[in-house]
Structures are given as C-alpha cells and as structure tokens.
C-alpha cells in the first residue's frame, strides 16, 4: 500500500499537464504512514471558476479481503488562502480521527499484508462565477506532502477548457 491516488471530481484530469516527478513522489508515499498535517493542496484558479463550499474532501479507506471488512473516513477539507492560490487541508480537529483510521489500516496490514488494500483520494467540485472563465484562462494545482515541505507542482498551468475535459465548462453549476 504505497500509493496515493488523487482524483479531482468535476473532471479535473489534465492528463497532459500532470507533472510526472510529483506523481512519482506521490507513489512513494504511504497513506497509512504519512502525517496528514502536511498535506496541503494549492489550487490557482482563474477568475470565473470557484470551488463549491464544503465540496473539497479527502477520503481514506482500507479493505481486508479475507475478513470481508472495510473502513472509510471522509474529511471535508478546510479552505484557506496562500497568495493567489486557494488551499485545502485536513482541519486540525479531524487530524486525530484521520490518524486513528491510519492506525487501524496499519494494524490490518501488519496482520495480512497481501490481503489488505487502501486508498486515499481528494475530490473537489467546481462552479462558475458570473460568466465563467475567459476563453484562455488557466489553472494550476500543486501540493505539499509534509509540514513546511516544498510545494510540488501537480498540474502545470493549463487552459481550463483542457483541464475540464470530461465536462464542458458551461456544465459547471453556478457558485
């Protein structure tokens, strides 16, 4: 279980703009070992695009096949600001619950390494502000993996219309 999966709801896939070196670092991260206090997602959004309130969530889950057991926690991410970017992180009050879930999955993994799997995902819901973004508007996503760690680019600045390739920008709900 040494993988971290980042999913952006609302179709934020931007495959050609994903930074391979950051993905490689994410693959080395164990979601059951990493300190959740260090996870911060930075979204540099253009004028006309917003994030639906309380739609930024992080989910941690684990499955124990032989016992047919699973656990999952959903955490609404706390919104902040860093320069021009909106930031999203686990709220201080949720860190202990997240760590307890990590501990449970680590115990399962110790008892049955091959029969235990886990997942970590982040999702956000986008929305349109006023008329939406300008035709050539760009967005970027970066993150930190540890407290005071370097900010790693995840999605290079890319046109909003390419980043939202699953949905048409016009299909986003109003903010």
Tab-separated table of N, CA and C in Angstrom:
chain	number	residue	atom	x	y	z
A	1	UNK	N	0.848	-1.173	0.000
A	1	UNK	CA	0.000	0.000	0.000
A	1	UNK	C	0.892	1.233	0.000
A	2	UNK	N	1.582	1.439	-1.079
A	2	UNK	CA	2.468	2.587	-1.184
A	2	UNK	C	2.025	3.477	-2.327
A	3	UNK	N	0.726	3.718	-2.377
A	3	UNK	CA	0.278	4.590	-3.456
A	3	UNK	C	-0.714	5.605	-2.931
A	4	UNK	N	-0.702	6.737	-3.541
A	4	UNK	CA	-1.617	7.818	-3.213
A	4	UNK	C	-2.337	8.170	-4.496
A	5	UNK	N	-3.628	8.115	-4.466
A	5	UNK	CA	-4.413	8.426	-5.655
A	5	UNK	C	-5.072	9.772	-5.441
A	6	UNK	N	-4.906	10.659	-6.383
A	6	UNK	CA	-5.548	11.964	-6.311
A	6	UNK	C	-6.575	12.027	-7.430
A	7	UNK	N	-7.805	12.229	-7.059
A	7	UNK	CA	-8.880	12.347	-8.034
A	7	UNK	C	-9.503	13.714	-7.872
A	8	UNK	N	-9.783	14.371	-8.944
A	8	UNK	CA	-10.479	15.639	-8.882
A	8	UNK	C	-11.842	15.443	-9.509
A	9	UNK	N	-12.874	15.536	-8.667
A	9	UNK	CA	-14.237	15.437	-9.175
A	9	UNK	C	-14.442	16.573	-10.166
A	10	UNK	N	-15.503	16.546	-10.860
A	10	UNK	CA	-15.820	17.545	-11.880
A	10	UNK	C	-14.861	17.460	-13.055
A	11	UNK	N	-14.228	16.303	-13.222
A	11	UNK	CA	-13.460	16.076	-14.429
A	11	UNK	C	-12.111	16.737	-14.513
A	12	UNK	N	-11.523	17.149	-13.429
A	12	UNK	CA	-10.242	17.834	-13.485
A	12	UNK	C	-9.134	16.815	-13.697
A	13	UNK	N	-8.920	16.425	-14.950
A	13	UNK	CA	-7.955	15.373	-15.231
A	13	UNK	C	-6.655	15.897	-15.796
A	14	UNK	N	-6.680	16.779	-16.732
A	14	UNK	CA	-5.498	17.458	-17.270
A	14	UNK	C	-4.310	16.528	-17.480
A	15	UNK	N	-4.556	15.385	-18.087
A	15	UNK	CA	-3.525	14.354	-18.221
A	15	UNK	C	-2.210	14.861	-18.790
A	16	UNK	N	-2.261	15.660	-19.831
A	16	UNK	CA	-1.013	16.101	-20.449
A	16	UNK	C	-0.301	17.149	-19.620
A	17	UNK	N	-0.961	17.708	-18.621
A	17	UNK	CA	-0.354	18.746	-17.801
A	17	UNK	C	0.101	18.243	-16.439
A	18	UNK	N	-0.125	16.976	-16.144
A	18	UNK	CA	0.292	16.409	-14.865
A	18	UNK	C	1.810	16.318	-14.847
A	19	UNK	N	2.412	16.662	-13.715
A	19	UNK	CA	3.871	16.669	-13.577
A	19	UNK	C	4.333	15.282	-13.131
A	20	UNK	N	5.034	14.547	-13.997
A	20	UNK	CA	5.435	13.170	-13.684
A	20	UNK	C	6.283	13.031	-12.416
A	21	UNK	N	7.175	13.979	-12.150
A	21	UNK	CA	8.029	13.853	-10.961
A	21	UNK	C	7.209	13.938	-9.676
A	22	UNK	N	6.147	14.739	-9.674
A	22	UNK	CA	5.287	14.816	-8.488
A	22	UNK	C	4.496	13.522	-8.336
A	23	UNK	N	3.989	12.985	-9.446
A	23	UNK	CA	3.269	11.710	-9.391
A	23	UNK	C	4.192	10.625	-8.844
A	24	UNK	N	5.430	10.620	-9.272
A	24	UNK	CA	6.406	9.639	-8.782
A	24	UNK	C	6.584	9.768	-7.266
A	25	UNK	N	6.684	10.998	-6.770
A	25	UNK	CA	6.814	11.198	-5.325
A	25	UNK	C	5.560	10.747	-4.589
A	26	UNK	N	4.389	10.983	-5.187
A	26	UNK	CA	3.140	10.541	-4.558
A	26	UNK	C	3.080	9.022	-4.472
A	27	UNK	N	3.610	8.346	-5.482
A	27	UNK	CA	3.590	6.877	-5.475
A	27	UNK	C	4.477	6.306	-4.374
A	28	UNK	N	5.474	7.064	-3.940
A	28	UNK	CA	6.368	6.611	-2.873
A	28	UNK	C	5.766	6.838	-1.485
A	29	UNK	N	4.711	7.619	-1.434
A	29	UNK	CA	4.091	7.987	-0.165
A	29	UNK	C	3.104	6.916	0.278
A	30	UNK	N	3.212	6.495	1.506
A	30	UNK	CA	2.244	5.551	2.052
A	30	UNK	C	1.161	6.325	2.793
A	31	UNK	N	-0.097	6.227	2.349
A	31	UNK	CA	-1.166	6.981	3.005
A	31	UNK	C	-1.428	6.547	4.443
A	32	UNK	N	-0.941	5.373	4.840
A	32	UNK	CA	-1.157	4.952	6.230
A	32	UNK	C	0.019	5.319	7.131
A	33	UNK	N	1.096	5.819	6.541
A	33	UNK	CA	2.263	6.233	7.318
A	33	UNK	C	2.449	7.745	7.332
A	34	UNK	N	2.051	8.423	6.283
A	34	UNK	CA	2.303	9.859	6.130
A	34	UNK	C	1.527	10.672	7.166
A	35	UNK	N	2.125	11.761	7.604
A	35	UNK	CA	1.471	12.663	8.548
A	35	UNK	C	0.474	13.537	7.786
A	36	UNK	N	-0.810	13.405	8.073
A	36	UNK	CA	-1.817	14.159	7.323
A	36	UNK	C	-1.738	15.668	7.544
A	37	UNK	N	-1.077	16.109	8.585
A	37	UNK	CA	-0.960	17.550	8.840
A	37	UNK	C	-0.155	18.241	7.742
A	38	UNK	N	0.652	17.485	7.014
A	38	UNK	CA	1.481	18.073	5.972
A	38	UNK	C	0.842	18.142	4.607
A	39	UNK	N	-0.301	17.484	4.414
A	39	UNK	CA	-0.961	17.502	3.108
A	39	UNK	C	-1.677	18.839	2.904
A	40	UNK	N	-1.246	19.579	1.910
A	40	UNK	CA	-1.948	20.813	1.533
A	40	UNK	C	-2.028	20.836	0.020
A	41	UNK	N	-3.238	21.044	-0.497
A	41	UNK	CA	-3.449	21.171	-1.936
A	41	UNK	C	-3.646	22.655	-2.234
A	42	UNK	N	-2.914	23.157	-3.228
A	42	UNK	CA	-2.998	24.553	-3.662
A	42	UNK	C	-3.651	24.569	-5.043
A	43	UNK	N	-4.719	25.336	-5.184
A	43	UNK	CA	-5.385	25.463	-6.484
A	43	UNK	C	-5.354	26.922	-6.902
A	44	UNK	N	-4.663	27.180	-7.989
A	44	UNK	CA	-4.595	28.522	-8.556
A	44	UNK	C	-5.653	28.593	-9.649
A	45	UNK	N	-6.799	29.136	-9.282
A	45	UNK	CA	-7.959	29.164	-10.179
A	45	UNK	C	-8.098	30.514	-10.851
A	46	UNK	N	-8.503	30.533	-12.106
A	46	UNK	CA	-8.705	31.810	-12.795
A	46	UNK	C	-10.013	32.454	-12.356
A	47	UNK	N	-10.137	33.740	-12.633
A	47	UNK	CA	-11.410	34.420	-12.411
A	47	UNK	C	-12.489	33.660	-13.176
A	48	UNK	N	-13.648	33.503	-12.538
A	48	UNK	CA	-14.764	32.845	-13.211
A	48	UNK	C	-14.955	31.397	-12.795
A	49	UNK	N	-13.968	30.808	-12.088
A	49	UNK	CA	-14.092	29.429	-11.597
A	49	UNK	C	-13.937	29.455	-10.078
A	50	UNK	N	-14.814	28.747	-9.389
A	50	UNK	CA	-14.735	28.656	-7.932
A	50	UNK	C	-14.859	27.211	-7.496
A	51	UNK	N	-14.774	27.016	-6.204
A	51	UNK	CA	-14.941	25.692	-5.598
A	51	UNK	C	-16.210	25.737	-4.750
A	52	UNK	N	-17.091	24.788	-4.962
A	52	UNK	CA	-18.333	24.707	-4.190
A	52	UNK	C	-17.982	24.516	-2.716
A	53	UNK	N	-18.637	25.292	-1.865
A	53	UNK	CA	-18.384	25.232	-0.429
A	53	UNK	C	-18.536	23.802	0.095
A	54	UNK	N	-17.592	23.368	0.888
A	54	UNK	CA	-17.558	22.036	1.518
A	54	UNK	C	-17.502	20.881	0.520
A	55	UNK	N	-17.117	21.147	-0.733
A	55	UNK	CA	-17.015	20.054	-1.709
A	55	UNK	C	-15.615	19.458	-1.767
A	56	UNK	N	-14.632	20.134	-1.179
A	56	UNK	CA	-13.261	19.608	-1.175
A	56	UNK	C	-13.177	18.577	-0.054
A	57	UNK	N	-13.026	17.324	-0.443
A	57	UNK	CA	-12.997	16.251	0.557
A	57	UNK	C	-11.797	15.340	0.328
A	58	UNK	N	-11.391	14.699	1.385
A	58	UNK	CA	-10.343	13.685	1.337
A	58	UNK	C	-10.958	12.416	1.913
A	59	UNK	N	-10.733	11.294	1.242
A	59	UNK	CA	-11.236	10.016	1.730
A	59	UNK	C	-10.071	9.060	1.908
A	60	UNK	N	-10.036	8.407	3.054
A	60	UNK	CA	-9.063	7.359	3.344
A	60	UNK	C	-9.859	6.095	3.617
A	61	UNK	N	-9.466	5.011	2.961
A	61	UNK	CA	-10.186	3.756	3.160
A	61	UNK	C	-9.249	2.572	3.183
A	62	UNK	N	-9.737	1.498	3.761
A	62	UNK	CA	-8.994	0.250	3.797
A	62	UNK	C	-9.939	-0.928	3.681
A	63	UNK	N	-9.455	-2.007	3.054
A	63	UNK	CA	-10.251	-3.219	2.865
A	63	UNK	C	-9.405	-4.406	3.278
A	64	UNK	N	-10.008	-5.280	4.073
A	64	UNK	CA	-9.386	-6.552	4.456
A	64	UNK	C	-10.192	-7.651	3.790
A	65	UNK	N	-9.623	-8.225	2.721
A	65	UNK	CA	-10.359	-9.176	1.888
A	65	UNK	C	-10.847	-10.403	2.643
A	66	UNK	N	-9.964	-11.099	3.321
A	66	UNK	CA	-10.330	-12.377	3.960
A	66	UNK	C	-11.431	-12.226	5.004
A	67	UNK	N	-11.421	-11.118	5.724
A	67	UNK	CA	-12.439	-10.890	6.757
A	67	UNK	C	-13.645	-10.144	6.203
A	68	UNK	N	-13.584	-9.769	4.918
A	68	UNK	CA	-14.662	-9.022	4.277
A	68	UNK	C	-15.022	-7.779	5.095
A	69	UNK	N	-13.969	-7.045	5.510
A	69	UNK	CA	-14.156	-5.834	6.300
A	69	UNK	C	-13.612	-4.638	5.538
A	70	UNK	N	-14.220	-3.503	5.784
A	70	UNK	CA	-13.703	-2.274	5.202
A	70	UNK	C	-13.969	-1.119	6.155
A	71	UNK	N	-13.126	-0.113	6.040
A	71	UNK	CA	-13.306	1.125	6.798
A	71	UNK	C	-13.072	2.279	5.832
A	72	UNK	N	-13.739	3.389	6.105
A	72	UNK	CA	-13.529	4.567	5.278
A	72	UNK	C	-13.863	5.798	6.090
A	73	UNK	N	-13.073	6.813	5.916
A	73	UNK	CA	-13.338	8.097	6.546
A	73	UNK	C	-13.370	9.174	5.481
A	74	UNK	N	-14.332	10.064	5.596
A	74	UNK	CA	-14.439	11.203	4.690
A	74	UNK	C	-14.214	12.460	5.507
A	75	UNK	N	-13.332	13.319	4.996
A	75	UNK	CA	-12.936	14.517	5.716
A	75	UNK	C	-13.144	15.729	4.811
A	76	UNK	N	-14.006	16.651	5.237
A	76	UNK	CA	-14.181	17.899	4.495
A	76	UNK	C	-12.934	18.731	4.754
A	77	UNK	N	-12.310	19.187	3.674
A	77	UNK	CA	-11.054	19.920	3.800
A	77	UNK	C	-11.300	21.385	4.137
A	78	UNK	N	-10.450	21.886	4.995
A	78	UNK	CA	-10.505	23.278	5.425
A	78	UNK	C	-9.917	24.160	4.327
A	79	UNK	N	-10.619	25.217	4.040
A	79	UNK	CA	-10.236	26.123	2.956
A	79	UNK	C	-9.414	27.275	3.507
A	80	UNK	N	-8.383	27.662	2.767
A	80	UNK	CA	-7.555	28.801	3.159
A	80	UNK	C	-7.053	29.512	1.922
A	81	UNK	N	-6.074	30.365	2.117
A	81	UNK	CA	-5.513	31.141	1.019
A	81	UNK	C	-4.006	31.246	1.233
A	82	UNK	N	-3.258	31.091	0.153
A	82	UNK	CA	-1.805	31.290	0.168
A	82	UNK	C	-1.456	32.051	-1.100
A	83	UNK	N	-1.251	33.337	-0.975
A	83	UNK	CA	-1.018	34.162	-2.171
A	83	UNK	C	-2.262	34.156	-3.030
A	84	UNK	N	-2.096	33.822	-4.307
A	84	UNK	CA	-3.221	33.773	-5.241
A	84	UNK	C	-3.981	32.441	-5.175
A	85	UNK	N	-3.364	31.444	-4.569
A	85	UNK	CA	-3.954	30.093	-4.576
A	85	UNK	C	-4.883	29.857	-3.392
A	86	UNK	N	-5.959	29.113	-3.662
A	86	UNK	CA	-6.792	28.610	-2.574
A	86	UNK	C	-6.110	27.356	-2.056
A	87	UNK	N	-6.168	27.147	-0.751
A	87	UNK	CA	-5.549	25.961	-0.167
A	87	UNK	C	-6.623	25.100	0.491
A	88	UNK	N	-6.336	23.808	0.534
A	88	UNK	CA	-7.247	22.853	1.158
A	88	UNK	C	-6.412	21.884	1.975
A	89	UNK	N	-6.810	21.696	3.245
A	89	UNK	CA	-6.090	20.786	4.127
A	89	UNK	C	-7.050	20.176	5.143
A	90	UNK	N	-6.606	19.100	5.759
A	90	UNK	CA	-7.423	18.464	6.799
A	90	UNK	C	-7.507	19.417	7.979
A	91	UNK	N	-8.714	19.633	8.478
A	91	UNK	CA	-8.912	20.516	9.620
A	91	UNK	C	-8.206	19.942	10.848
A	92	UNK	N	-7.660	20.824	11.652
A	92	UNK	CA	-6.950	20.418	12.872
A	92	UNK	C	-7.798	19.454	13.711
A	93	UNK	N	-9.094	19.727	13.811
A	93	UNK	CA	-9.988	18.889	14.612
A	93	UNK	C	-10.214	17.496	14.043
A	94	UNK	N	-9.875	17.273	12.773
A	94	UNK	CA	-10.051	15.965	12.136
A	94	UNK	C	-8.776	15.139	12.087
A	95	UNK	N	-7.639	15.732	12.447
A	95	UNK	CA	-6.366	15.013	12.327
A	95	UNK	C	-6.326	13.747	13.175
A	96	UNK	N	-6.848	13.814	14.391
A	96	UNK	CA	-6.807	12.630	15.264
A	96	UNK	C	-7.670	11.502	14.695
A	97	UNK	N	-8.842	11.833	14.182
A	97	UNK	CA	-9.718	10.822	13.573
A	97	UNK	C	-9.035	10.208	12.351
A	98	UNK	N	-8.355	11.026	11.558
A	98	UNK	CA	-7.619	10.526	10.400
A	98	UNK	C	-6.496	9.585	10.856
A	99	UNK	N	-5.753	9.999	11.867
A	99	UNK	CA	-4.645	9.170	12.375
A	99	UNK	C	-5.154	7.853	12.968
A	100	UNK	N	-6.308	7.886	13.627
A	100	UNK	CA	-6.900	6.644	14.153
A	100	UNK	C	-7.234	5.686	13.018
A	101	UNK	N	-7.770	6.208	11.932
A	101	UNK	CA	-8.093	5.385	10.766
A	101	UNK	C	-6.816	4.809	10.155
A	102	UNK	N	-5.774	5.646	10.044
A	102	UNK	CA	-4.484	5.156	9.555
A	102	UNK	C	-3.982	4.007	10.429
A	103	UNK	N	-4.087	4.156	11.733
A	103	UNK	CA	-3.617	3.137	12.676
A	103	UNK	C	-4.372	1.822	12.489
A	104	UNK	N	-5.680	1.906	12.308
A	104	UNK	CA	-6.475	0.692	12.098
A	104	UNK	C	-6.036	-0.026	10.820
A	105	UNK	N	-5.839	0.716	9.753
A	105	UNK	CA	-5.429	0.096	8.479
A	105	UNK	C	-4.014	-0.463	8.598
A	106	UNK	N	-3.121	0.233	9.333
A	106	UNK	CA	-1.760	-0.294	9.560
A	106	UNK	C	-1.811	-1.624	10.316
A	107	UNK	N	-2.696	-1.724	11.300
A	107	UNK	CA	-2.854	-2.973	12.057
A	107	UNK	C	-3.310	-4.090	11.138
A	108	UNK	N	-4.306	-3.818	10.310
A	108	UNK	CA	-4.772	-4.812	9.354
A	108	UNK	C	-3.644	-5.236	8.427
A	109	UNK	N	-2.871	-4.265	7.963
A	109	UNK	CA	-1.762	-4.546	7.041
A	109	UNK	C	-0.711	-5.426	7.721
A	110	UNK	N	-0.439	-5.179	8.986
A	110	UNK	CA	0.525	-5.989	9.732
A	110	UNK	C	0.023	-7.426	9.893
A	111	UNK	N	-1.286	-7.596	10.047
A	111	UNK	CA	-1.873	-8.920	10.215
A	111	UNK	C	-1.988	-9.678	8.896
A	112	UNK	N	-2.217	-8.974	7.788
A	112	UNK	CA	-2.388	-9.617	6.489
A	112	UNK	C	-1.952	-8.649	5.395
A	113	UNK	N	-0.657	-8.611	5.126
A	113	UNK	CA	-0.098	-7.635	4.189
A	113	UNK	C	-0.684	-7.761	2.791
A	114	UNK	N	-0.780	-8.976	2.272
A	114	UNK	CA	-1.269	-9.158	0.903
A	114	UNK	C	-2.781	-9.010	0.780
A	115	UNK	N	-3.504	-9.230	1.861
A	115	UNK	CA	-4.966	-9.178	1.806
A	115	UNK	C	-5.556	-7.848	2.212
A	116	UNK	N	-4.707	-6.853	2.452
A	116	UNK	CA	-5.187	-5.537	2.867
A	116	UNK	C	-4.802	-4.500	1.819
A	117	UNK	N	-5.774	-3.719	1.406
A	117	UNK	CA	-5.511	-2.637	0.459
A	117	UNK	C	-6.076	-1.341	1.025
A	118	UNK	N	-5.564	-0.255	0.509
A	118	UNK	CA	-6.037	1.038	0.979
A	118	UNK	C	-6.093	2.033	-0.156
A	119	UNK	N	-6.773	3.135	0.101
A	119	UNK	CA	-6.870	4.185	-0.908
A	119	UNK	C	-6.967	5.543	-0.226
A	120	UNK	N	-6.470	6.532	-0.915
A	120	UNK	CA	-6.564	7.919	-0.465
A	120	UNK	C	-6.918	8.747	-1.688
A	121	UNK	N	-7.984	9.521	-1.605
A	121	UNK	CA	-8.380	10.342	-2.747
A	121	UNK	C	-8.819	11.715	-2.273
A	122	UNK	N	-8.644	12.672	-3.158
A	122	UNK	CA	-9.078	14.040	-2.902
A	122	UNK	C	-10.020	14.423	-4.036
A	123	UNK	N	-11.131	15.013	-3.694
A	123	UNK	CA	-12.081	15.457	-4.709
A	123	UNK	C	-12.530	16.882	-4.437
A	124	UNK	N	-12.808	17.620	-5.496
A	124	UNK	CA	-13.346	18.976	-5.371
A	124	UNK	C	-14.450	19.163	-6.397
A	125	UNK	N	-15.390	20.013	-6.080
A	125	UNK	CA	-16.465	20.346	-7.009
A	125	UNK	C	-16.310	21.777	-7.483
A	126	UNK	N	-16.185	21.955	-8.776
A	126	UNK	CA	-16.021	23.288	-9.339
A	126	UNK	C	-17.358	23.935	-9.643
A	127	UNK	N	-17.339	25.263	-9.736
A	127	UNK	CA	-18.548	26.011	-10.080
A	127	UNK	C	-18.159	27.269	-10.842
A	128	UNK	N	-19.146	27.849	-11.532
A	128	UNK	CA	-18.925	29.053	-12.326
A	128	UNK	C	-19.288	30.307	-11.534
A	129	UNK	N	-18.432	31.298	-11.652
A	129	UNK	CA	-18.688	32.608	-11.058
A	129	UNK	C	-19.048	33.540	-12.222
A	130	UNK	N	-20.188	34.203	-12.108
A	130	UNK	CA	-20.658	35.132	-13.150
A	130	UNK	C	-20.651	34.459	-14.520
A	131	UNK	N	-19.904	35.005	-15.458
A	131	UNK	CA	-19.877	34.497	-16.833
A	131	UNK	C	-18.912	33.332	-17.030
A	132	UNK	N	-18.210	32.952	-15.988
A	132	UNK	CA	-17.230	31.874	-16.125
A	132	UNK	C	-15.871	32.414	-16.529
A	133	UNK	N	-14.937	31.528	-16.804
A	133	UNK	CA	-13.566	31.957	-17.112
A	133	UNK	C	-13.438	32.504	-18.527
A	134	UNK	N	-12.418	33.334	-18.717
A	134	UNK	CA	-12.084	33.835	-20.051
A	134	UNK	C	-11.679	32.639	-20.916
A	135	UNK	N	-11.820	32.738	-22.237
A	135	UNK	CA	-11.518	31.609	-23.125
A	135	UNK	C	-10.114	31.022	-22.942
A	136	UNK	N	-9.137	31.836	-22.633
A	136	UNK	CA	-7.765	31.331	-22.482
A	136	UNK	C	-7.338	31.222	-21.017
A	137	UNK	N	-8.282	31.237	-20.093
A	137	UNK	CA	-7.959	31.160	-18.664
A	137	UNK	C	-7.243	29.853	-18.344
A	138	UNK	N	-6.335	29.917	-17.368
A	138	UNK	CA	-5.532	28.759	-16.983
A	138	UNK	C	-5.710	28.478	-15.496
A	139	UNK	N	-5.495	27.225	-15.124
A	139	UNK	CA	-5.481	26.841	-13.718
A	139	UNK	C	-4.247	25.990	-13.464
A	140	UNK	N	-3.872	25.883	-12.190
A	140	UNK	CA	-2.729	25.058	-11.790
A	140	UNK	C	-3.026	24.456	-10.425
A	141	UNK	N	-2.453	23.282	-10.167
A	141	UNK	CA	-2.622	22.606	-8.882
A	141	UNK	C	-1.244	22.168	-8.404
A	142	UNK	N	-0.951	22.421	-7.130
A	142	UNK	CA	0.287	21.959	-6.501
A	142	UNK	C	-0.069	21.421	-5.121
A	143	UNK	N	0.918	20.855	-4.453
A	143	UNK	CA	0.655	20.341	-3.112
A	143	UNK	C	1.939	20.191	-2.318
A	144	UNK	N	1.776	20.108	-1.011
A	144	UNK	CA	2.877	19.734	-0.138
A	144	UNK	C	2.528	18.385	0.465
A	145	UNK	N	3.545	17.622	0.777
A	145	UNK	CA	3.342	16.283	1.340
A	145	UNK	C	3.782	16.199	2.791
A	146	UNK	N	4.446	17.256	3.262
A	146	UNK	CA	4.902	17.276	4.647
A	146	UNK	C	4.874	18.702	5.160
A	147	UNK	N	4.714	18.835	6.471
A	147	UNK	CA	4.676	20.145	7.109
A	147	UNK	C	5.888	20.970	6.684
A	148	UNK	N	5.651	22.159	6.204
A	148	UNK	CA	6.709	23.073	5.738
A	148	UNK	C	7.569	22.476	4.632
A	149	UNK	N	7.053	21.483	3.932
A	149	UNK	CA	7.781	20.866	2.827
A	149	UNK	C	7.673	21.705	1.570
A	150	UNK	N	8.396	21.308	0.537
A	150	UNK	CA	8.346	22.067	-0.714
A	150	UNK	C	6.976	21.941	-1.381
A	151	UNK	N	6.598	22.984	-2.093
A	151	UNK	CA	5.357	22.960	-2.865
A	151	UNK	C	5.686	22.300	-4.202
A	152	UNK	N	5.039	21.177	-4.454
A	152	UNK	CA	5.295	20.386	-5.657
A	152	UNK	C	4.198	20.625	-6.685
A	153	UNK	N	4.560	20.956	-7.914
A	153	UNK	CA	3.531	21.154	-8.941
A	153	UNK	C	2.890	19.813	-9.295
A	154	UNK	N	1.574	19.761	-9.322
A	154	UNK	CA	0.865	18.541	-9.697
A	154	UNK	C	0.281	18.691	-11.106
A	155	UNK	N	-0.365	19.818	-11.361
A	155	UNK	CA	-0.879	20.117	-12.703
A	155	UNK	C	-0.299	21.468	-13.101
A	156	UNK	N	0.502	21.460	-14.155
A	156	UNK	CA	1.096	22.704	-14.664
A	156	UNK	C	-0.013	23.667	-15.076
A	157	UNK	N	0.291	24.968	-15.106
A	157	UNK	CA	-0.732	25.900	-15.612
A	157	UNK	C	-1.230	25.418	-16.977
A	158	UNK	N	-2.514	25.198	-17.044
A	158	UNK	CA	-3.111	24.633	-18.252
A	158	UNK	C	-4.452	25.295	-18.516
A	159	UNK	N	-4.858	25.405	-19.768
A	159	UNK	CA	-6.160	26.010	-20.054
A	159	UNK	C	-7.295	25.269	-19.336
A	160	UNK	N	-8.177	26.043	-18.734
A	160	UNK	CA	-9.312	25.475	-18.003
A	160	UNK	C	-10.091	24.521	-18.893
A	161	UNK	N	-10.288	24.875	-20.120
A	161	UNK	CA	-11.096	24.045	-21.022
A	161	UNK	C	-10.434	22.697	-21.292
A	162	UNK	N	-9.116	22.612	-21.240
A	162	UNK	CA	-8.440	21.330	-21.394
A	162	UNK	C	-8.477	20.550	-20.074
A	163	UNK	N	-8.295	21.251	-18.967
A	163	UNK	CA	-8.289	20.590	-17.661
A	163	UNK	C	-9.635	19.957	-17.345
A	164	UNK	N	-10.687	20.596	-17.777
A	164	UNK	CA	-12.033	20.077	-17.528
A	164	UNK	C	-12.532	19.286	-18.727
A	165	UNK	N	-11.688	18.383	-19.214
A	165	UNK	CA	-12.022	17.692	-20.458
A	165	UNK	C	-13.194	16.731	-20.355
A	166	UNK	N	-13.571	16.303	-19.176
A	166	UNK	CA	-14.716	15.406	-19.042
A	166	UNK	C	-16.021	16.201	-19.102
A	167	UNK	N	-15.997	17.403	-18.579
A	167	UNK	CA	-17.184	18.257	-18.579
A	167	UNK	C	-16.931	19.485	-19.427
A	168	UNK	N	-17.944	20.000	-20.011
A	168	UNK	CA	-17.847	21.302	-20.639
A	168	UNK	C	-17.867	22.330	-19.506
A	169	UNK	N	-17.069	23.378	-19.605
A	169	UNK	CA	-17.035	24.395	-18.560
A	169	UNK	C	-18.435	24.913	-18.297
A	170	UNK	N	-19.213	25.079	-19.347
A	170	UNK	CA	-20.567	25.599	-19.201
A	170	UNK	C	-21.476	24.672	-18.393
A	171	UNK	N	-21.103	23.402	-18.246
A	171	UNK	CA	-21.907	22.453	-17.486
A	171	UNK	C	-21.711	22.568	-15.976
A	172	UNK	N	-20.687	23.330	-15.554
A	172	UNK	CA	-20.474	23.513	-14.116
A	172	UNK	C	-21.635	24.298	-13.536
A	173	UNK	N	-22.040	23.979	-12.308
A	173	UNK	CA	-23.135	24.736	-11.694
A	173	UNK	C	-22.656	26.145	-11.292
A	174	UNK	N	-23.574	27.073	-11.123
A	174	UNK	CA	-23.163	28.393	-10.646
A	174	UNK	C	-22.740	28.303	-9.184
A	175	UNK	N	-21.822	29.175	-8.791
A	175	UNK	CA	-21.351	29.205	-7.388
A	175	UNK	C	-22.418	29.829	-6.493
